[in-house]
XYZ file of C-alpha atoms in Angstrom:
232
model
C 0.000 0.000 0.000
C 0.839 3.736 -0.784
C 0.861 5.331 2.382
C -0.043 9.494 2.806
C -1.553 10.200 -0.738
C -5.158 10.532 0.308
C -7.818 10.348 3.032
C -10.316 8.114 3.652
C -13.954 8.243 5.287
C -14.815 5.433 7.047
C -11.603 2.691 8.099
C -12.556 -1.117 9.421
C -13.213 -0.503 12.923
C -10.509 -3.009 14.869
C -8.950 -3.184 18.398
C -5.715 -4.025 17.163
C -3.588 -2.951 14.239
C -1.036 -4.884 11.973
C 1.210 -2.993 9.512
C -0.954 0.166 9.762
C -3.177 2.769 11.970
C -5.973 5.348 10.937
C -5.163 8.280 12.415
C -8.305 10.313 12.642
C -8.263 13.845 11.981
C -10.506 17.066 12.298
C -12.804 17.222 9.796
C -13.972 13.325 10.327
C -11.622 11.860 8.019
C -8.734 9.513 8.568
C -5.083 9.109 7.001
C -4.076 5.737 7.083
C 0.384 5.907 8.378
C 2.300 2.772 8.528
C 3.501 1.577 11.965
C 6.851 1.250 12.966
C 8.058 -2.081 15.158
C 10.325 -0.403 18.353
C 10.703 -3.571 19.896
C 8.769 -2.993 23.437
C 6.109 -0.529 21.026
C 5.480 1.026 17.798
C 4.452 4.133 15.976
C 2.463 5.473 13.648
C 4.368 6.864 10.868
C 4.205 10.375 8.760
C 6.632 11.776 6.017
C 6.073 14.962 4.862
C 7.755 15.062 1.705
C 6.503 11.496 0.361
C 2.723 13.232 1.085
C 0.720 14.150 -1.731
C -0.172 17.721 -2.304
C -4.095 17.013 -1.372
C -2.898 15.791 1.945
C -0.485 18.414 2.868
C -2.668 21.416 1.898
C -5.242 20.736 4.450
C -2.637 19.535 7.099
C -1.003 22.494 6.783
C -4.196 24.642 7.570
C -4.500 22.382 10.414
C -1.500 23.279 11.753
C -1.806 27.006 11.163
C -5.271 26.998 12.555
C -4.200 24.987 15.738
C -1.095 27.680 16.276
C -3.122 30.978 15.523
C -3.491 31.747 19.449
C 0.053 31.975 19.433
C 0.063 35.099 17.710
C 3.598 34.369 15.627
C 4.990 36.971 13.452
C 7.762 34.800 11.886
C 7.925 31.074 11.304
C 11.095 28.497 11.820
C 11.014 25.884 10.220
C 13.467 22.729 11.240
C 15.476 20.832 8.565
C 14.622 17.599 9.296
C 11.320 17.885 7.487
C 10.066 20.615 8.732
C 10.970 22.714 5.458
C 8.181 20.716 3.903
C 5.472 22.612 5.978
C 6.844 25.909 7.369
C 6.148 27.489 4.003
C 2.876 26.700 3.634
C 2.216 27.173 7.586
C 3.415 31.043 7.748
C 1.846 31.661 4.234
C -1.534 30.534 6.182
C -0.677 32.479 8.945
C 0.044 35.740 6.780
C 3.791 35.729 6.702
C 5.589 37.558 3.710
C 8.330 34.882 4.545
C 9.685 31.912 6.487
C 13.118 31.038 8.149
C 14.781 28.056 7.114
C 17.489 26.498 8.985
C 19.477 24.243 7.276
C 22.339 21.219 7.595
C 24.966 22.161 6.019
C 27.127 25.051 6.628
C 27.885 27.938 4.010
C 31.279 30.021 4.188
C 29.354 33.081 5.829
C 27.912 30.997 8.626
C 29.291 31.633 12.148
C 29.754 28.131 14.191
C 28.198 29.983 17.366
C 25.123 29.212 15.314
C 24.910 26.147 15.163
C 24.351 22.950 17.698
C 24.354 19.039 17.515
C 21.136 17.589 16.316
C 19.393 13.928 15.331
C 16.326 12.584 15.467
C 14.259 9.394 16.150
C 13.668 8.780 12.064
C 17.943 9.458 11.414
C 19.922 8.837 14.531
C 22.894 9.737 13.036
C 24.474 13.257 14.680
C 25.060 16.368 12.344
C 24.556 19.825 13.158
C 21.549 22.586 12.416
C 22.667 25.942 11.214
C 21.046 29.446 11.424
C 22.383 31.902 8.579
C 23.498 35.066 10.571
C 22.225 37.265 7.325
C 18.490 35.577 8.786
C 18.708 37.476 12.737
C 17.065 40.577 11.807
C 14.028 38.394 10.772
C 14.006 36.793 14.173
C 14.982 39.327 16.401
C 12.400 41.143 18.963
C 9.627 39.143 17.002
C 7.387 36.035 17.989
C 8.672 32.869 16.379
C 6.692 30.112 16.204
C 9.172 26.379 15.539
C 7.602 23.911 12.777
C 8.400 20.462 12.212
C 6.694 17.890 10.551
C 6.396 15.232 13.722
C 7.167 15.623 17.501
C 8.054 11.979 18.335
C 10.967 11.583 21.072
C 11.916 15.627 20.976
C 15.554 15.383 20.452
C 15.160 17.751 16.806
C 12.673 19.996 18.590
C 15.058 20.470 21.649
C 17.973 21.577 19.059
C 15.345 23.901 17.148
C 15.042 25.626 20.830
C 18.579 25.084 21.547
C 19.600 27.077 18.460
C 17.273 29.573 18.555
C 18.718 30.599 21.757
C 21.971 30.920 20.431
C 19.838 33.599 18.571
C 18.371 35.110 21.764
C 15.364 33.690 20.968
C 12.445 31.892 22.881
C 10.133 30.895 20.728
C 6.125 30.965 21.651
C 5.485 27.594 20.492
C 5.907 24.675 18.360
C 3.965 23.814 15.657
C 3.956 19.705 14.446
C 1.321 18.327 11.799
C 1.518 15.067 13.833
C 2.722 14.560 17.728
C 3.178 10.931 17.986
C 2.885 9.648 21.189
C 4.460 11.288 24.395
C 7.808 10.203 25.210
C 8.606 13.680 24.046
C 6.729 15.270 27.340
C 9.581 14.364 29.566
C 12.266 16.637 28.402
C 9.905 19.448 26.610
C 10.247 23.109 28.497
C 7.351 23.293 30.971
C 4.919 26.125 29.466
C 6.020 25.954 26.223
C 2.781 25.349 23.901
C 2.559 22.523 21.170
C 0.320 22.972 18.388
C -0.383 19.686 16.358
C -3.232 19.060 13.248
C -3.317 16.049 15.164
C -1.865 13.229 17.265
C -1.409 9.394 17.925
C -0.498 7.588 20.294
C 2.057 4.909 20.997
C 0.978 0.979 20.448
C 1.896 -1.666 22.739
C 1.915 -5.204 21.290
C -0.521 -7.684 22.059
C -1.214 -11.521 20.606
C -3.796 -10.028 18.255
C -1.327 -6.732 16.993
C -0.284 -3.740 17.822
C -3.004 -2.611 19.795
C -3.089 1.579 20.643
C -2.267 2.535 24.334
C -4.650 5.558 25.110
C -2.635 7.102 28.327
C 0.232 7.572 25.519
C -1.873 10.030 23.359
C -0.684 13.461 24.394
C -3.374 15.962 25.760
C -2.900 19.084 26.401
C -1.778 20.382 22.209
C -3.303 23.502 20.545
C -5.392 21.362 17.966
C -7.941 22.713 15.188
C -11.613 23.367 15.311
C -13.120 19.448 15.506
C -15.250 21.023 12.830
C -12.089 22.295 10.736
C -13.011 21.260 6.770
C -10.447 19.940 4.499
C -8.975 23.076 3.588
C -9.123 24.927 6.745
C -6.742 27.737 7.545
């Protein structure tokens, strides 16, 4: 099966999953993500930039509909994929631009910013840098971080970390999916996550992978349950 190239109304309603999960999302609809065997659990799976376009236009106004209370003026958006959505995130939210970190370092670029980085998806360490041409955009304004997925934290935590090195503190994160909560235990206390939506972690049983409900995270900025496919 092709995973993230369109929605669907109604899944097979079943306690327990095998190779995949329907995430449901806020207009009534579900996307169907592969899950991913951890060992001990598994996850539910979303790339950005293997999504078709009619699936990452409404996510998108998801996203910028569940981080409008933020108030943001400018919009980071992380490397790891991250760059698929902060475009189309600030352009919902009325940006004339977008800031895009990136992972490899141009002759300008000043090592102060920069820090160590990986992520759940590609464990391997590199770093994240900000072009130093980019701090007027960020300075004395409210940034809101976008990713793609919140998962363990570890590439959200950098985005923060290296925004500091900025003299920034963001208002928020932004994530079209936050999968699971193993991220809670590190993230900043106060610090808001927006998400178009969220699933949790699944915990495997004799009939599947079967979806462990305290591991949903509560507490996000989410859209309007009545949000329409092409909200924001």
């Amino acid at each position: 099966m092709e995973y993230w190239q369109d929605f669907v109304a109604a899944p097979p309603a079943t306690a327990a999953h095998d190779t995949d999960y329907p995430a449901p999302l806020p207009d009534g609809r579900f996307l169907i993500l592969p899950l991913r065997d951890y060992g001990e659990v598994a996850v539910a799976g979303f790339i950005a930039n293997q999504a078709a376009f009619s699936v990452l236009h409404p996510v998108g106004g998801w996203m910028a509909e569940a981080a409008a209370p933020l108030r943001a003026e400018v919009v980071v958006g992380l490397p790891t994929l991250g760059h698929v959505l902060g475009g189309p995130v600030a352009e919902r939210l009325g940006h004339p631009n977008w800031v895009a970190p990136g992972y490899s370092r141009k002759r300008w670029y000043d090592p102060e910013l920069s820090v160590p980085t990986s992520s759940s998806t590609a464990p391997e360490a590199r770093r994240m840098w900000l072009d130093p041409r980019l701090l007027p955009r960020l300075t004395g304004r409210r940034v809101l971080l976008v990713d793609d997925v919140i998962s363990t934290g570890s590439s959200a935590l950098a985005g923060l970390a290296l925004l500091r090195r900025a003299g920034v503190e963001p208002v928020g994160l932004c994530v079209a999916m936050a999968q699971g909560d193993r991220w809670r235990a590190d993230w900043p206390a106060g610090l808001p996550v927006a998400a178009a939506f969220a699933t949790p972690l699944f915990r495997r049983r004799p009939e599947g992978w079967v979806p462990d409900a305290a591991t949903r995270p509560a507490g996000l900025l989410s859209p309007s349950l009545a949000a329409g496919p092409n909200a924001g």
